[in-house]
PDB file of C-alpha atoms in Angstrom:
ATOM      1  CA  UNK W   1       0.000   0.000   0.000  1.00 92.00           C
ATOM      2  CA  UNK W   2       1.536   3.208  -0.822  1.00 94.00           C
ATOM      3  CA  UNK W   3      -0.292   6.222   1.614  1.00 95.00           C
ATOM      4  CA  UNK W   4       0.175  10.099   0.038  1.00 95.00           C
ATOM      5  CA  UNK W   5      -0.533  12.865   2.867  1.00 96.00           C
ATOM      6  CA  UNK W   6      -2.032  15.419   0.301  1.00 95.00           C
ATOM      7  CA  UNK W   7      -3.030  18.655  -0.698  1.00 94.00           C
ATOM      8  CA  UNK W   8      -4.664  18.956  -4.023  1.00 93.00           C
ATOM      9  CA  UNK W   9      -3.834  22.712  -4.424  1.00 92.00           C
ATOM     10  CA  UNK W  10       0.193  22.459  -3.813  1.00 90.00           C
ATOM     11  CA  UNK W  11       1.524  21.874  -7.099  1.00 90.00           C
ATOM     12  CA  UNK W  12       4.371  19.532  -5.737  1.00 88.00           C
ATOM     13  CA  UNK W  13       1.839  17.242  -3.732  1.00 91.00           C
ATOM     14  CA  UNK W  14       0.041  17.150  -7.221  1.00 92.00           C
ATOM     15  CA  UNK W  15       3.368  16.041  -8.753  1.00 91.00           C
ATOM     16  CA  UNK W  16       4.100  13.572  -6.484  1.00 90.00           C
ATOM     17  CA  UNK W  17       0.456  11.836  -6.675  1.00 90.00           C
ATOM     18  CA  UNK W  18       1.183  11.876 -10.742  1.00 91.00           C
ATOM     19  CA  UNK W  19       4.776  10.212 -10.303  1.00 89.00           C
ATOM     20  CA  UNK W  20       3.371   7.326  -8.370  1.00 90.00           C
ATOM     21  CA  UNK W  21       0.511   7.210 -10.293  1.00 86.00           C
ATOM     22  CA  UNK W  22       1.974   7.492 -13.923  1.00 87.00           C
ATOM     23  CA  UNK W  23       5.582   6.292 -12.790  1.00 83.00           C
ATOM     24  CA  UNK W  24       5.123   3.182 -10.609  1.00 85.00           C
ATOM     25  CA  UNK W  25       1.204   2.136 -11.867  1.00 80.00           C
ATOM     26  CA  UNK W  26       2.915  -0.839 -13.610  1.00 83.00           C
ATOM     27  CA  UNK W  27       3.155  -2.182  -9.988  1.00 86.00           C
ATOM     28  CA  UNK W  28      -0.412  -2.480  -9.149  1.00 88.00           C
ATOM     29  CA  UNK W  29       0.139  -1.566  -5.569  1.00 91.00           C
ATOM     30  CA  UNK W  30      -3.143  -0.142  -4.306  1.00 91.00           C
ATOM     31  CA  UNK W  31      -2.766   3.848  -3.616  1.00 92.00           C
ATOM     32  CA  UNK W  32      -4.634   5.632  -0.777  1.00 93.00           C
ATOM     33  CA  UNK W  33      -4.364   9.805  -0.867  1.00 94.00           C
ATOM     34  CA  UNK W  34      -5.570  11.273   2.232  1.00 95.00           C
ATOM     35  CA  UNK W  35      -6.318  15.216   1.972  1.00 96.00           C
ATOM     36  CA  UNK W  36      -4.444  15.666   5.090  1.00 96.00           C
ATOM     37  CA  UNK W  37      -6.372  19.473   5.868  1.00 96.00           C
ATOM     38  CA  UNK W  38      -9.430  17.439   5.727  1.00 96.00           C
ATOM     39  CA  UNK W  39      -8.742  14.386   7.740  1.00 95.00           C
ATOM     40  CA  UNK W  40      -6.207  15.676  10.143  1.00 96.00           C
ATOM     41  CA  UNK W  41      -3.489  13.521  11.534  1.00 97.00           C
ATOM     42  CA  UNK W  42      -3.616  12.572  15.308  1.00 98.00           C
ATOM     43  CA  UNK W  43      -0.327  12.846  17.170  1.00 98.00           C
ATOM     44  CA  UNK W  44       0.451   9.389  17.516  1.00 98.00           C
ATOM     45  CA  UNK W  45      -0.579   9.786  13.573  1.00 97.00           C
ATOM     46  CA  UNK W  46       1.912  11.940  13.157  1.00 98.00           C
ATOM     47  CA  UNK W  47       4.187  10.302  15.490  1.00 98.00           C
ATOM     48  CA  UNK W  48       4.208   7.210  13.135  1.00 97.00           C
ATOM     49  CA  UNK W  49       5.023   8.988  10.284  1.00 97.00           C
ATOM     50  CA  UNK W  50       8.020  10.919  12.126  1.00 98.00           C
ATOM     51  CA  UNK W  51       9.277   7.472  12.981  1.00 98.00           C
ATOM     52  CA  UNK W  52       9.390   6.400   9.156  1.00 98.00           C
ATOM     53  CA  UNK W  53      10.992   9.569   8.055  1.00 97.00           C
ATOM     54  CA  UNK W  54      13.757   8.936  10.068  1.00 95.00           C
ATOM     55  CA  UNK W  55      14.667  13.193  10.725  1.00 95.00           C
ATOM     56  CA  UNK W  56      13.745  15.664  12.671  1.00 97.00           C
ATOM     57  CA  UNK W  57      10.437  16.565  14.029  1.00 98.00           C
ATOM     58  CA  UNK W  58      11.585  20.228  12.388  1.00 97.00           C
ATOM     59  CA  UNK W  59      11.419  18.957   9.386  1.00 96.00           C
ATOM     60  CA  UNK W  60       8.207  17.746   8.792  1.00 97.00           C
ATOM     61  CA  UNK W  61       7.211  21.708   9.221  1.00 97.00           C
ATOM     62  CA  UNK W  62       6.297  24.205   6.537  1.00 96.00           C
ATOM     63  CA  UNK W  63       8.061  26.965   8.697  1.00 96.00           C
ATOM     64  CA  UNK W  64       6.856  29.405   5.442  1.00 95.00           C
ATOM     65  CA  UNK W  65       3.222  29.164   6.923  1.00 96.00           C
ATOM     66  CA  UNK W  66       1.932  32.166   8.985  1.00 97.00           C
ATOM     67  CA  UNK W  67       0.748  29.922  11.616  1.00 97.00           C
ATOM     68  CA  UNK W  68       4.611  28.777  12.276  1.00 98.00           C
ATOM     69  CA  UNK W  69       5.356  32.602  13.003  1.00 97.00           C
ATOM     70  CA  UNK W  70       1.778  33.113  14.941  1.00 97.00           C
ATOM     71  CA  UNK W  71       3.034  29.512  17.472  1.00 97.00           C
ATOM     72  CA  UNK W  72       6.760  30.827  18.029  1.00 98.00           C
ATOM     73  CA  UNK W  73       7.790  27.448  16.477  1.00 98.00           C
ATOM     74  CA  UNK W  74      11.119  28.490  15.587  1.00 97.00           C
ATOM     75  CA  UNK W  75      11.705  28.739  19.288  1.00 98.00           C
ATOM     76  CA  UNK W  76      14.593  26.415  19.442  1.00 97.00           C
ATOM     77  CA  UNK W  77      13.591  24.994  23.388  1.00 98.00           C
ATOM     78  CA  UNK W  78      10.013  23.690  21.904  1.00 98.00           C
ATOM     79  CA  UNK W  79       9.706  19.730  22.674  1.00 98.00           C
ATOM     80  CA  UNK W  80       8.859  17.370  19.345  1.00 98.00           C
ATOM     81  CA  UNK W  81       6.166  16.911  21.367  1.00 98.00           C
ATOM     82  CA  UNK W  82       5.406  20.515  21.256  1.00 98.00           C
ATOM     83  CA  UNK W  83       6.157  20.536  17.610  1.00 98.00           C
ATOM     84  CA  UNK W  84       4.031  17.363  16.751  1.00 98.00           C
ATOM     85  CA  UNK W  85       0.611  18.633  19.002  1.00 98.00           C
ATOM     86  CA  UNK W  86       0.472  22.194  16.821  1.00 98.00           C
ATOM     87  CA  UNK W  87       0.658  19.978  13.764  1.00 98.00           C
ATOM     88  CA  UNK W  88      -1.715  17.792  14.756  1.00 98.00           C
ATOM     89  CA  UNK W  89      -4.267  21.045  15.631  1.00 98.00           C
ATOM     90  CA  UNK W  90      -3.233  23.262  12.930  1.00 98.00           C
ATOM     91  CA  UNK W  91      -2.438  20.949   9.744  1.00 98.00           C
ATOM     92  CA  UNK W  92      -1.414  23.132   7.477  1.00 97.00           C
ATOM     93  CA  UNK W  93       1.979  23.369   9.023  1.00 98.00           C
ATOM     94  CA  UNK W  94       2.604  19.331   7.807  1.00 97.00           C
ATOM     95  CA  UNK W  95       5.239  18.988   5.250  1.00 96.00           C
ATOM     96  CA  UNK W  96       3.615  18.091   1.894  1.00 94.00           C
ATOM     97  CA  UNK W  97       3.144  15.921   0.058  1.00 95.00           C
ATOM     98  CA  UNK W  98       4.272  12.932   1.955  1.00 96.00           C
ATOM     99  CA  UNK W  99       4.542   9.633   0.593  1.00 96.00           C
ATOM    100  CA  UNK W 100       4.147   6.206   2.706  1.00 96.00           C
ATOM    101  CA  UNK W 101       5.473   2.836   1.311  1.00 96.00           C
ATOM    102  CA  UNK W 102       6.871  -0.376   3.042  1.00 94.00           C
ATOM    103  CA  UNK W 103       7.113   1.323   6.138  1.00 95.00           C
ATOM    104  CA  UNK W 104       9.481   3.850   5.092  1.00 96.00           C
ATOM    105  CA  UNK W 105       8.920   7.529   4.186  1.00 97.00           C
ATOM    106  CA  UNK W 106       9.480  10.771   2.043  1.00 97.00           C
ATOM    107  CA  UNK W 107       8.819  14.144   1.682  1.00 96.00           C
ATOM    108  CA  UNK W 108       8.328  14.594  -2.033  1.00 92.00           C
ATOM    109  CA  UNK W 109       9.659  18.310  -2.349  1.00 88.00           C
ATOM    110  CA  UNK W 110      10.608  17.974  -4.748  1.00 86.00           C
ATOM    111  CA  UNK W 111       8.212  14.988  -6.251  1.00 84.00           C
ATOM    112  CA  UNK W 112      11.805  12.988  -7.009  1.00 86.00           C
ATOM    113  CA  UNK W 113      12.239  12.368  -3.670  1.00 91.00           C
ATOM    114  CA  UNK W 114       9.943   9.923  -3.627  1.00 92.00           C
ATOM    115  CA  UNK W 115      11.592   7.944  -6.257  1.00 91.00           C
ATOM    116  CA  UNK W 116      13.993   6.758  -3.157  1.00 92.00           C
ATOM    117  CA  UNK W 117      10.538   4.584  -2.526  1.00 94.00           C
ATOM    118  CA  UNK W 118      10.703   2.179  -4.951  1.00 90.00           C
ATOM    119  CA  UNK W 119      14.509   1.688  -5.620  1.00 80.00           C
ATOM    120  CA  UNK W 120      16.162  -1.561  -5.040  1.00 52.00           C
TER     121      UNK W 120
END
């Protein structure tokens, strides 16, 4: 199953959906996007994915949003726990898109990055 945290009006999380889609298709694997501003992620949601990015909590932020600013999340004494509960209630700070397959996962900015997925 490959999972891709989306938003339908980033043009890289559209990118990303089309690589897997018109890239990797030939491998039948069944596909689940989940519009990640609609469905929200729970912590231990987001906890998950943190563990199969393998990097830092900070990373999984879009520190470009105005909500980043609003939170003081560039404070550098803020817990990941911190970090993960004001993704969790304001989504639009997640990283996007991501991509979810065998357990491991990407950011796909830029959509290439998810090519790392399916290599051997």
């Amino acid at each position: 199953m490959i999972t891709i945290y989306h938003n339908p009006r980033c043009t890289k999380s559209r990118g990303a959906c089309d690589l897997v889609t018109n890239a990797y298709g030939h491998l039948n694997e069944p596909v689940k996007v989940i519009e990640y501003l609609r469905e929200p992620l729970t912590v231990a949601q987001l906890k998950d994915l943190h563990r199969m990015l393998g990097g830092p909590v900070r990373d999984m932020l879009r520190n470009t949003e105005s909500e980043y600013k609003e939170l003081g999340l560039a404070n550098p004494e803020l817990t990941d726990e911190q970090l993960l509960q004001a993704i969790a209630k304001h989504p639009i700070l997640l990283q996007r898109p991501i991509v979810v397959r065998n357990g491991k996962a990407v950011i796909g900015r830029p959509p290439e990055n998810v090519e790392a997925l399916f290599g051997e």
